Amino acid sequence: MKIDILTLFPKMFDGIFNESIIKRAITSNKVEINLIDFRKYSKLSNNQVDDTPYGGGAGMVLRCEPIFDCIDDIKTDDSVVVMMTPDGKTYNQKMAYEFSKIKHLIIICGHYEGFDERIRTLCDYEISVGDYILTGGEIPAMILVDSITRLIDGVITKESLLDESFTNDLLDYATYTKPREYRGLKVPDVLLSGDHKKIKEFRENSRIEKTKNRRNDLLK
């Protein structure tokens, strides 16, 4: 899988892409991630990519020309273009699975007051990571890349993905490790029984109960 990220601040991604699972996925050639500073596509003498909004108002708006030229330069028949924007569709695990099957994902990170509205015509998806405002699309893009990369075949074991939160619209089951008792809090006896059938039933019931108590909206 190839992921191209259009951003004005490529150094913001240094930490997250050089650690843990994403770094291993890059090293093992499971994913190729390119950070593209679209300021380089500006035709203005000072590499300006924003301007004041027509009609007046606060803030600066990203100009459409650098984004259009950048997309023209990198897009292929396999490309899917995603804009990170607070007024997009709210991102979820189902979408992460869908995006993990894409051959070439292009992510546009906004900044300043917003995008020139015409940039939306380039996009196949407009994605939000929640009902709140951030200073730019870089952190949402990191969320997207992290959630997608771990789902690519061979990045982590398939067994690790089977009962994760939001799989089948349920949260993950409760888990425990050593010690067996700590400050009066004990590990459920069934997990120490060695009875795999009962352990499986406990975990299935745990997923349902946790979802009812914490995210009842997920249950259909």
C-alpha angles and dihedrals in degrees: 000000000000123000122189117190120198108208142148090217110049093162089067088074097053097097102043095045094048098054141065124336098355092053091049091049091052093045092050091048094243090127136016115209122191125186111209120193100210090195084085088068094059114116093200119105094243094043089249114176101175137056143175116287121257109247092031130263140134126308136012128287127218111250117236100225099073092047094047092047093048093050090047089054099050107026121109135176088272096052126117116190121213126187118204106220135148091233094055130101112293111258121239142166094269089058090048089058091048093049092048089067094056116107097210123020121187116195121194116205115203127205141177116029095334146280131311099257092237091069088073089071088070095057132094092188136021110203134192125190093205148324098290137085126249128186092252147346096265098093092045088050089053089053090051094049094045094049093046100042095056089056096055112111111269098013094102130357117282090230089064090059100048101086102022121138113285093021104132088359093290134115121241119275123256114273133198139186137180135349101059091213129024126175090341093309111123134198110245110265093232091067090057095046099084089224101132094190092055091043090053091049091048091052094046091050090045091056092051095046094046091050092048091051100040109022108018088158089073094062116093 
